[in-house]
Coordinates of C-alpha atoms and ligand atoms in Angstrom, one line a residue:
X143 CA 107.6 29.1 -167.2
X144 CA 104.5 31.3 -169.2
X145 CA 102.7 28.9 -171.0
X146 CA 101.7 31.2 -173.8
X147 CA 105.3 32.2 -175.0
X148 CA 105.9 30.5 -177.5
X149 CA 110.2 30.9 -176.8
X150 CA 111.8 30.7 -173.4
X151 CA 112.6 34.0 -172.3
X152 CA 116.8 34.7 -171.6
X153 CA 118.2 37.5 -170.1
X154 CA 121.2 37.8 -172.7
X155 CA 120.4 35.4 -175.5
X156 CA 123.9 34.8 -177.1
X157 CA 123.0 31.5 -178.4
X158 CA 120.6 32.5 -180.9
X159 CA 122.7 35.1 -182.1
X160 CA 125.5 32.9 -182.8
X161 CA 123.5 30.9 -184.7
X162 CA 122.2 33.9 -187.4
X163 CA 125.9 34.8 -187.8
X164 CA 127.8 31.2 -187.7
X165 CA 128.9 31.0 -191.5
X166 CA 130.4 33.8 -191.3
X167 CA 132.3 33.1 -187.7
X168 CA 132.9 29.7 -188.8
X169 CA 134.8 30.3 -191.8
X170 CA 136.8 33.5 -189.6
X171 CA 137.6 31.1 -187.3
X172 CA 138.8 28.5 -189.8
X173 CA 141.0 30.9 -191.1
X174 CA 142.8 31.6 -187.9
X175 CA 143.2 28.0 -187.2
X176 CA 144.6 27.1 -190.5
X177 CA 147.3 29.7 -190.1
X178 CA 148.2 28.2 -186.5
X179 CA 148.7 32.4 -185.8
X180 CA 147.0 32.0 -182.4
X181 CA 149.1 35.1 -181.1
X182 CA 149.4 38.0 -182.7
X183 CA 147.9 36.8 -186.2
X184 CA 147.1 39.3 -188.7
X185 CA 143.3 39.6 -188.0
X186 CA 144.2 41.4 -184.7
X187 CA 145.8 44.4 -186.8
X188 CA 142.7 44.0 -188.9
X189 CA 139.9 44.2 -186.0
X190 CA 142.5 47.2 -184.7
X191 CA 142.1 49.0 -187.4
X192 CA 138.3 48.2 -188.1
X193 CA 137.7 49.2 -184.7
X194 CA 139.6 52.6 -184.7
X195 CA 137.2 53.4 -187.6
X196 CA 134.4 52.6 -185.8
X197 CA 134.6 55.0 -183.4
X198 CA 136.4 57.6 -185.2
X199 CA 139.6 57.6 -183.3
X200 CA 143.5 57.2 -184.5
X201 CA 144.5 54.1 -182.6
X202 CA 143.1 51.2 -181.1
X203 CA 144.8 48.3 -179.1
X204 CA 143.3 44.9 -178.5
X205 CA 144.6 43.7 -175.4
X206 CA 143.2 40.3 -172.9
X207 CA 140.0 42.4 -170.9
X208 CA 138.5 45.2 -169.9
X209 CA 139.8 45.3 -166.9
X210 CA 143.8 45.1 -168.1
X211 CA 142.3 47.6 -170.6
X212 CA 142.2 49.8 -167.5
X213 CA 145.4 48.8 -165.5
X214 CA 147.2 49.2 -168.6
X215 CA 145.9 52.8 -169.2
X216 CA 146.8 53.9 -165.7
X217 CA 150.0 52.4 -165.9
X218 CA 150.3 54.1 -169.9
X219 CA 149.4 57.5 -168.0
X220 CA 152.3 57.2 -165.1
X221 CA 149.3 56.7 -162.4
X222 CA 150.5 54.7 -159.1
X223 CA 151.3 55.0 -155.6
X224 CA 150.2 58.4 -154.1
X225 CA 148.2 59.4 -157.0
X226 CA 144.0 60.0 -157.0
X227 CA 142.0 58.7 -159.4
X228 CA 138.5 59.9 -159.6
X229 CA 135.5 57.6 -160.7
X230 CA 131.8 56.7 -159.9
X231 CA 131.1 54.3 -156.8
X232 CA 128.1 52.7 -158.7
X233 CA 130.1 50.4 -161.5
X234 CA 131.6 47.1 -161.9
X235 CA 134.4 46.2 -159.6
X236 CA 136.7 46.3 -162.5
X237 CA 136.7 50.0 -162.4
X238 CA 138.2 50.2 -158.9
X239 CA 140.3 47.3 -159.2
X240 CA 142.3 48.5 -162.1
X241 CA 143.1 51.7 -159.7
X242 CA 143.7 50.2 -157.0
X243 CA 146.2 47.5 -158.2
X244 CA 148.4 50.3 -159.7
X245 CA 148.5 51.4 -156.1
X246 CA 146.4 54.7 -156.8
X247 CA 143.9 55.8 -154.5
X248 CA 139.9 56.0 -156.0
X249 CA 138.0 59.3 -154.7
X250 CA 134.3 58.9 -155.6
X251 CA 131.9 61.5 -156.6
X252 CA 128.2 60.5 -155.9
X253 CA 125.9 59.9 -159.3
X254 CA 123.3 61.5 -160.7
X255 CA 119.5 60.4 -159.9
X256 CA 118.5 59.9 -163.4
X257 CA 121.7 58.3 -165.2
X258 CA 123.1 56.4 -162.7
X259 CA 126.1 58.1 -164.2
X260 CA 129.1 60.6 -162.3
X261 CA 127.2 64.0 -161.0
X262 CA 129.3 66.3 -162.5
X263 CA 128.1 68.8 -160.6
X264 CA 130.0 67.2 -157.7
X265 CA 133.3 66.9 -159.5
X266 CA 135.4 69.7 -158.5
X267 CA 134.9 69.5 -155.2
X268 CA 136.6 65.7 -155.0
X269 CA 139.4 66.8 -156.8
X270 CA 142.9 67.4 -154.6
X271 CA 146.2 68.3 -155.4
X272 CA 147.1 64.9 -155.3
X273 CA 144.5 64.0 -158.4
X274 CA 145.7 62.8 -161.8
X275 CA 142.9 61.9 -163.5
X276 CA 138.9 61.4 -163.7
X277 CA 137.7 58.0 -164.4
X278 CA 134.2 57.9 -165.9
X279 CA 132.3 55.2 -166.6
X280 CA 129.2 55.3 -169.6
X281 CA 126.9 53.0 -167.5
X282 CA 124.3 50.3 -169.0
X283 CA 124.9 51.9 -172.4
X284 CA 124.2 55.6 -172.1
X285 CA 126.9 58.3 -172.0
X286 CA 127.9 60.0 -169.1
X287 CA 128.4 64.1 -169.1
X288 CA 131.3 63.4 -171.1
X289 CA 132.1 67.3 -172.4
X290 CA 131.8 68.6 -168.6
X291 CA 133.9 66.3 -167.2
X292 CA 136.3 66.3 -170.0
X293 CA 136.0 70.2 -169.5
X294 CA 137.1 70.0 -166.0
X295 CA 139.5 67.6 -166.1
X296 CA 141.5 69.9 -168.8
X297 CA 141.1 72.7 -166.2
X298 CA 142.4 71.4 -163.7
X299 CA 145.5 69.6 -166.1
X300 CA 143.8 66.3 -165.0
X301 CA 143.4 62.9 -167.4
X302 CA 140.7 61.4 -168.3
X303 CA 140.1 57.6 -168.9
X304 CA 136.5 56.9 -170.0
X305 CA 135.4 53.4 -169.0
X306 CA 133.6 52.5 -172.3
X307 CA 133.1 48.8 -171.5
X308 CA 129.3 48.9 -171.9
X309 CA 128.6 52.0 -173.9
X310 CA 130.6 50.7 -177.2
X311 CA 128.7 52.0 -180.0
X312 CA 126.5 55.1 -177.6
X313 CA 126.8 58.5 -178.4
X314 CA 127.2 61.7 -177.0
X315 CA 126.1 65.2 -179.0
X316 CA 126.8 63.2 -181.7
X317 CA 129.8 62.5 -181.1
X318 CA 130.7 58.6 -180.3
X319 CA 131.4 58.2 -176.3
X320 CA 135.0 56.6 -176.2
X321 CA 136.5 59.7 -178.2
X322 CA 136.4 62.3 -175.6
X323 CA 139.1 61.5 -172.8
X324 CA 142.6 60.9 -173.3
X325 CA 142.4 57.4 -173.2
X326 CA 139.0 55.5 -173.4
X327 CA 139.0 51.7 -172.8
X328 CA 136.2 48.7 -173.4
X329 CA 135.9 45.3 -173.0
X330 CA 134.3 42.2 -175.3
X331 CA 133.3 39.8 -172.5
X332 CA 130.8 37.9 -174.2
X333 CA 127.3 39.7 -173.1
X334 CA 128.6 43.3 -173.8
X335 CA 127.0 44.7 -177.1
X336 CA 130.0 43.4 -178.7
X337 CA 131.4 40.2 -177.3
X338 CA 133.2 37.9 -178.2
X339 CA 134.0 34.3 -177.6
X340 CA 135.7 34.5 -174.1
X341 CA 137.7 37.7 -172.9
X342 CA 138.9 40.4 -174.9
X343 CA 139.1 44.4 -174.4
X344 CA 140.5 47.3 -176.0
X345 CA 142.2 50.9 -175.3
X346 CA 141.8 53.7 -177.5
X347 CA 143.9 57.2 -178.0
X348 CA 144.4 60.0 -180.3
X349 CA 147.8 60.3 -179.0
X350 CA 150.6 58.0 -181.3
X351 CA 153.0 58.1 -178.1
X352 CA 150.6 56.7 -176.0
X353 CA 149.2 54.6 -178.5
X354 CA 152.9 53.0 -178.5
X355 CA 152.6 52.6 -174.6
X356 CA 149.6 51.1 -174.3
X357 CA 150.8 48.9 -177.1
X358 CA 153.7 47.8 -175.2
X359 CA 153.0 47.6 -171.7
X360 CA 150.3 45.3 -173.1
X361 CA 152.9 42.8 -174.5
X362 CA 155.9 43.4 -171.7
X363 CA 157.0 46.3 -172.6
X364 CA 158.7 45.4 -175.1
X365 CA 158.3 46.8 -179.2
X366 CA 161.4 44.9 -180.0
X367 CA 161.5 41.3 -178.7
X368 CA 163.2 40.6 -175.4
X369 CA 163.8 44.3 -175.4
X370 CA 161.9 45.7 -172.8
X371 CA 161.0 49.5 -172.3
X372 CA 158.6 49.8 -169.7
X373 CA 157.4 47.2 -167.0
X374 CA 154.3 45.1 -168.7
X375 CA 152.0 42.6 -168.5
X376 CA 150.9 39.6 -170.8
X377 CA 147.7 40.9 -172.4
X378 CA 147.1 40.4 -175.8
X379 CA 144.0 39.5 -177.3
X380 CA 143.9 36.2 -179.3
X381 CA 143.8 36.1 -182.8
X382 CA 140.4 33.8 -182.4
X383 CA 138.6 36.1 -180.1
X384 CA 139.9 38.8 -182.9
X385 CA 138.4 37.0 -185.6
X386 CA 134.7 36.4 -183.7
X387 CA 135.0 40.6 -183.2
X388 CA 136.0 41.8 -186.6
X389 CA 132.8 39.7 -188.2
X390 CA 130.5 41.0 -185.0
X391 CA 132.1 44.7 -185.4
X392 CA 130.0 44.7 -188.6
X393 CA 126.6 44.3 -186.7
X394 CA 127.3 46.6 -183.9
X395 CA 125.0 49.1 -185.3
X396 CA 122.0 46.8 -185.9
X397 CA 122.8 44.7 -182.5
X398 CA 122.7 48.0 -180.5
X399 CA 119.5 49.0 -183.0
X400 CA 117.7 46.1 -182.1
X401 CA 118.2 46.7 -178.0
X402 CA 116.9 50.1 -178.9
X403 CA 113.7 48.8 -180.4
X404 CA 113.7 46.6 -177.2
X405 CA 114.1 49.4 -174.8
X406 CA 111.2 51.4 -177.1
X407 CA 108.8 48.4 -176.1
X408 CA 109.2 48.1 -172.7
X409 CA 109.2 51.7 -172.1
X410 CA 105.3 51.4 -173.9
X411 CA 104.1 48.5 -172.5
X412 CA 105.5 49.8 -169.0
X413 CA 104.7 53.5 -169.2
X414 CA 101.7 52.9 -166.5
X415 CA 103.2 50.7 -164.4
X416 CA 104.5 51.9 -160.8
X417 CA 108.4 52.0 -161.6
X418 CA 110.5 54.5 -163.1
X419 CA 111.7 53.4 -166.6
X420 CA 115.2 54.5 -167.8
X421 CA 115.8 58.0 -168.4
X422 CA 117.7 58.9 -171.6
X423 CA 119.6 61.8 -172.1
X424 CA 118.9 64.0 -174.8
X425 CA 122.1 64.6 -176.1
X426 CA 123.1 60.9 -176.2
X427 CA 122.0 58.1 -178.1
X428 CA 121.4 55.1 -175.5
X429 CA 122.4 51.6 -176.0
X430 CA 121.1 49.4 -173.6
X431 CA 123.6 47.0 -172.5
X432 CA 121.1 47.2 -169.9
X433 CA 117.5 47.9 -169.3
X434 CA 117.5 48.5 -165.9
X435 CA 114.4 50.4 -164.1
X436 CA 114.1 51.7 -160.6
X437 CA 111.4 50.4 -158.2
X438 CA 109.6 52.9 -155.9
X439 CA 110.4 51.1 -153.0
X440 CA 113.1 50.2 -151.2
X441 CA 112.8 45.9 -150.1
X442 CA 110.3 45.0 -152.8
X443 CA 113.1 44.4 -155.5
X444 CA 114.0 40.5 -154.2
X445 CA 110.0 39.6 -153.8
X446 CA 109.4 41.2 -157.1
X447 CA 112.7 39.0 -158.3
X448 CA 111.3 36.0 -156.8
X449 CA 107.8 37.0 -158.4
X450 CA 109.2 37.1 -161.8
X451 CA 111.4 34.1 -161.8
X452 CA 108.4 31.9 -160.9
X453 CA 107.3 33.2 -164.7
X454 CA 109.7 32.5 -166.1
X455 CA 111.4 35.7 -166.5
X456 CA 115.2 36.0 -165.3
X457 CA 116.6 39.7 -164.2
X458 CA 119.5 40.7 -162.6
X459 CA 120.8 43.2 -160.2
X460 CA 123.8 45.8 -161.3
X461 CA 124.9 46.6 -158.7
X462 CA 123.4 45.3 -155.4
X463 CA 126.7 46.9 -153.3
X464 CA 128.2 50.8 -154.4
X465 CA 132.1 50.3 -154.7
X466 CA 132.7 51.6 -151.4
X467 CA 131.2 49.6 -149.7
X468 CA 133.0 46.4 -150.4
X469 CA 135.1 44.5 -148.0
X470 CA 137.5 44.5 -150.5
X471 CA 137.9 48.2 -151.8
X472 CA 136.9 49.4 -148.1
X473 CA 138.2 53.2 -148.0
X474 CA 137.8 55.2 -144.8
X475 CA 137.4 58.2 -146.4
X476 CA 133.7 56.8 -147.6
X477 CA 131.8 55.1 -145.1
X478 CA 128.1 53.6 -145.0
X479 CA 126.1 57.1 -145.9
X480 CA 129.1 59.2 -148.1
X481 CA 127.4 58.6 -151.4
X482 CA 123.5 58.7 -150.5
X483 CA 122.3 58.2 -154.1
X484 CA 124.5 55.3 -154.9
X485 CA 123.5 53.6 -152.0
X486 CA 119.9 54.3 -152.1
X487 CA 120.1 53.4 -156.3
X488 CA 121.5 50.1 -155.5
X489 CA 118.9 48.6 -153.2
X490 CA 116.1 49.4 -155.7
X491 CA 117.5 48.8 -159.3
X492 CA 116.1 45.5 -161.8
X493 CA 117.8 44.9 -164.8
X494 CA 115.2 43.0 -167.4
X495 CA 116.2 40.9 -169.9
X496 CA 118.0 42.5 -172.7
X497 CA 119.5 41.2 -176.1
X498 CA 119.0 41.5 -179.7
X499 CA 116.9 38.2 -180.1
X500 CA 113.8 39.6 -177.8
X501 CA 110.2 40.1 -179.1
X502 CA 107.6 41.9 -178.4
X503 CA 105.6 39.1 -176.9
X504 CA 108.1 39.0 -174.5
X505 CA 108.5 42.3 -173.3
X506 CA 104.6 42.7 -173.5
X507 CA 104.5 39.6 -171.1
X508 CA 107.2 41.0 -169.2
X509 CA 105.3 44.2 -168.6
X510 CA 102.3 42.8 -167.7
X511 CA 103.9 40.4 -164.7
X512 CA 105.7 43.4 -163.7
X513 CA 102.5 45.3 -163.3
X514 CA 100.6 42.8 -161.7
X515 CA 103.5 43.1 -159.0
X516 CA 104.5 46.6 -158.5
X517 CA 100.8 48.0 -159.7
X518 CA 100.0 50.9 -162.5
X519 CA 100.8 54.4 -161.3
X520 CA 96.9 55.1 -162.2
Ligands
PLP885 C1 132.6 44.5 -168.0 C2 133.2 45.7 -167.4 C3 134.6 45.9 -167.2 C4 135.5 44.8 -167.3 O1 135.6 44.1 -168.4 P1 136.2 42.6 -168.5 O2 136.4 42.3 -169.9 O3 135.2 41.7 -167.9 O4 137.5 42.5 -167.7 C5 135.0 47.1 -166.7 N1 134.2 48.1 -166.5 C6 132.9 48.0 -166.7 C7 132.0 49.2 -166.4 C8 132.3 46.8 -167.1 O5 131.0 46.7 -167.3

């Protein structure tokens, strides 16, 4: 614990937050609980069409998580057994998971050294007759090359699904990311930029027929009750977690503003030290769900861990293991060495603290422990 910080330092601070904005949850909240609509209450058609706004897209879907979000997209799109589904080895499980439990088979492409994001350079080369779509994912806040892949994908007739769950909110060309594939999907688990009070997630489309899919397969199948169209799954979002979003929706702009200002601090007050700090793409606007920087060396990252948790500053590791890796995902077609960069990324990323409630005392103090451990590049 520092001694001269004058608040303990948190790597997602959701506490504080909460507390600037609780009038205004509270009395959402209330709301929902007077009308007993837990299910299906108007306030989920509200956030729906709030969120649709947002992004600047005809439809959106509340639905139970991010990772239905992405089942039920696949599933929405006809993708199953004997079908390829393209995506990046270096995300959340949930990416893989959702392809692999409609019974589709995930090709990876290797990711670019500076993004962390899909190479797009390498995408044509993974794709087979058997492909249907390309799953991108907009890692720790920052756009991947959306237009390219998009690009591709319509040239070779292929789908895409953007995995939006941590970019909500980022842009690309100034367009928002989430509005360039087919379907694009997020989720609200609490620590995203926009969480809410448990699980929630969205799908969104431009497309009203698959708008009415995703829709549907998301409550059973069904558009009439106990009529059932297409084989679903329960996954609605609550009418609660609904309420939370549509007042946090509101303060997207100035949550992801103020991780911005964060990221702008540590970037100064690390520019000399001996890591690499994130690279941002010029024709996106970043929004650090993470802060993640890249250590020179490989097998310093735990000690340096260690090192900073003994200060009292927590970090975190995404990801420690590329997709392909895992025992559970284990595909013969990728073995230990098929992805280089992914597997050389993973053993050397940090992820430092990042919310909205940070100051720059922090991330000054957070620098300087950082430097005293890995050294200035002077
Ligand atoms: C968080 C996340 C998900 C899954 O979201 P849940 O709401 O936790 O199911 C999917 N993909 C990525 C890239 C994520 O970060």
């Amino acid at each position: 614990m520092a001694p001269t910080l004058s608040k303990r330092i948190q790597l997602v601070d959701l506490v504080s937050l909460h507390r600037r904005l609780k009038p205004e949850l509270d009395a959402e909240i209330e709301k929902v609980i007077a009308s007993a609509s837990f299910i299906n209450g108007a306030v989920v058609g509200e956030l729906e069409c709030a969120l649709s706004k947002y992004l600047g897209i005809r439809f959106a879907v509340g639905c139970a998580n991010g990772t239905d979000a992405l089942q039920i997209a696949l599933m929405a799109l006809g993708i199953g057994r004997g079908d390829e589904v393209i995506t990046t080895p270096f995300s959340f499980a949930a990416t893989v998971e959702a392809i692999m439990l409609v019974g589709a088979t995930p090709r990876y492409v290797d990711i670019d050294e500076r993004t962390f994001n899909m190479n797009a350079d390498l995408l044509e080369e993974a794709i087979t007759p058997k492909t249907k779509a390309i799953m991108p994912v907009h890692l720790y806040g920052q756009a991947a090359e959306i237009d390219r892949i998009t690009h591709i994908a319509c040239e070779h007739g292929l789908d895409v699904i953007e995995d939006n769950a941590q970019s909500f909110g980022a842009t690309y060309k100034g367009k928002k990311v989430g509005t360039f594939g087919r379907i694009s999907t997020t989720s609200f688990f609490p620590a995203k930029n926009l969480g809410a009070f448990g699980d929630a997630g969205a799908m969104f489309t431009n497309d009203e027929e698959l708008f009415w899919k995703l829709k549907m397969i998301a409550q059973h199948g069904a558009k009439i009750r106990y009529t059932h169209e297409y084989l679903g799954m329960n996954s609605r979002l609550d009418s609660i977690q609904a309420a939370v979003l549509k007042v946090k929706l509101n303060y997207l702009d100035e949550f992801n503003a103020r991780r911005r200002a964060a990221a702008d601090l540590y970037d100064k007050y690390l520019s000399d030290a001996n890591v690499q700090t994130p690279y941002r793409d010029p024709n996106g606007m970043h929004i650090f769900h993470q802060y993640t920087i890249l250590l020179s060396k490989t097998g310093e990252r735990d000690e340096l861990q260690k090192f900073l948790n003994a200060h009292g500053i927590p970090s975190s590791v995404h990801y420690p293991m590329p997709l392909h890796l895992q025992k559970a995902f284990v595909n013969e077609a990728y073995p230990k060495g098929a992805l280089p960069i992914a597997e050389s990324i993973a053993e050397r990323v940090l992820s430092l603290p990042m919310h909205t409630e940070l100051d720059e005392e922090q991330i000054a103090y957070i620098a300087e422990k950082i430097i005293e451990f890995v050294g200035s590049k002077s």
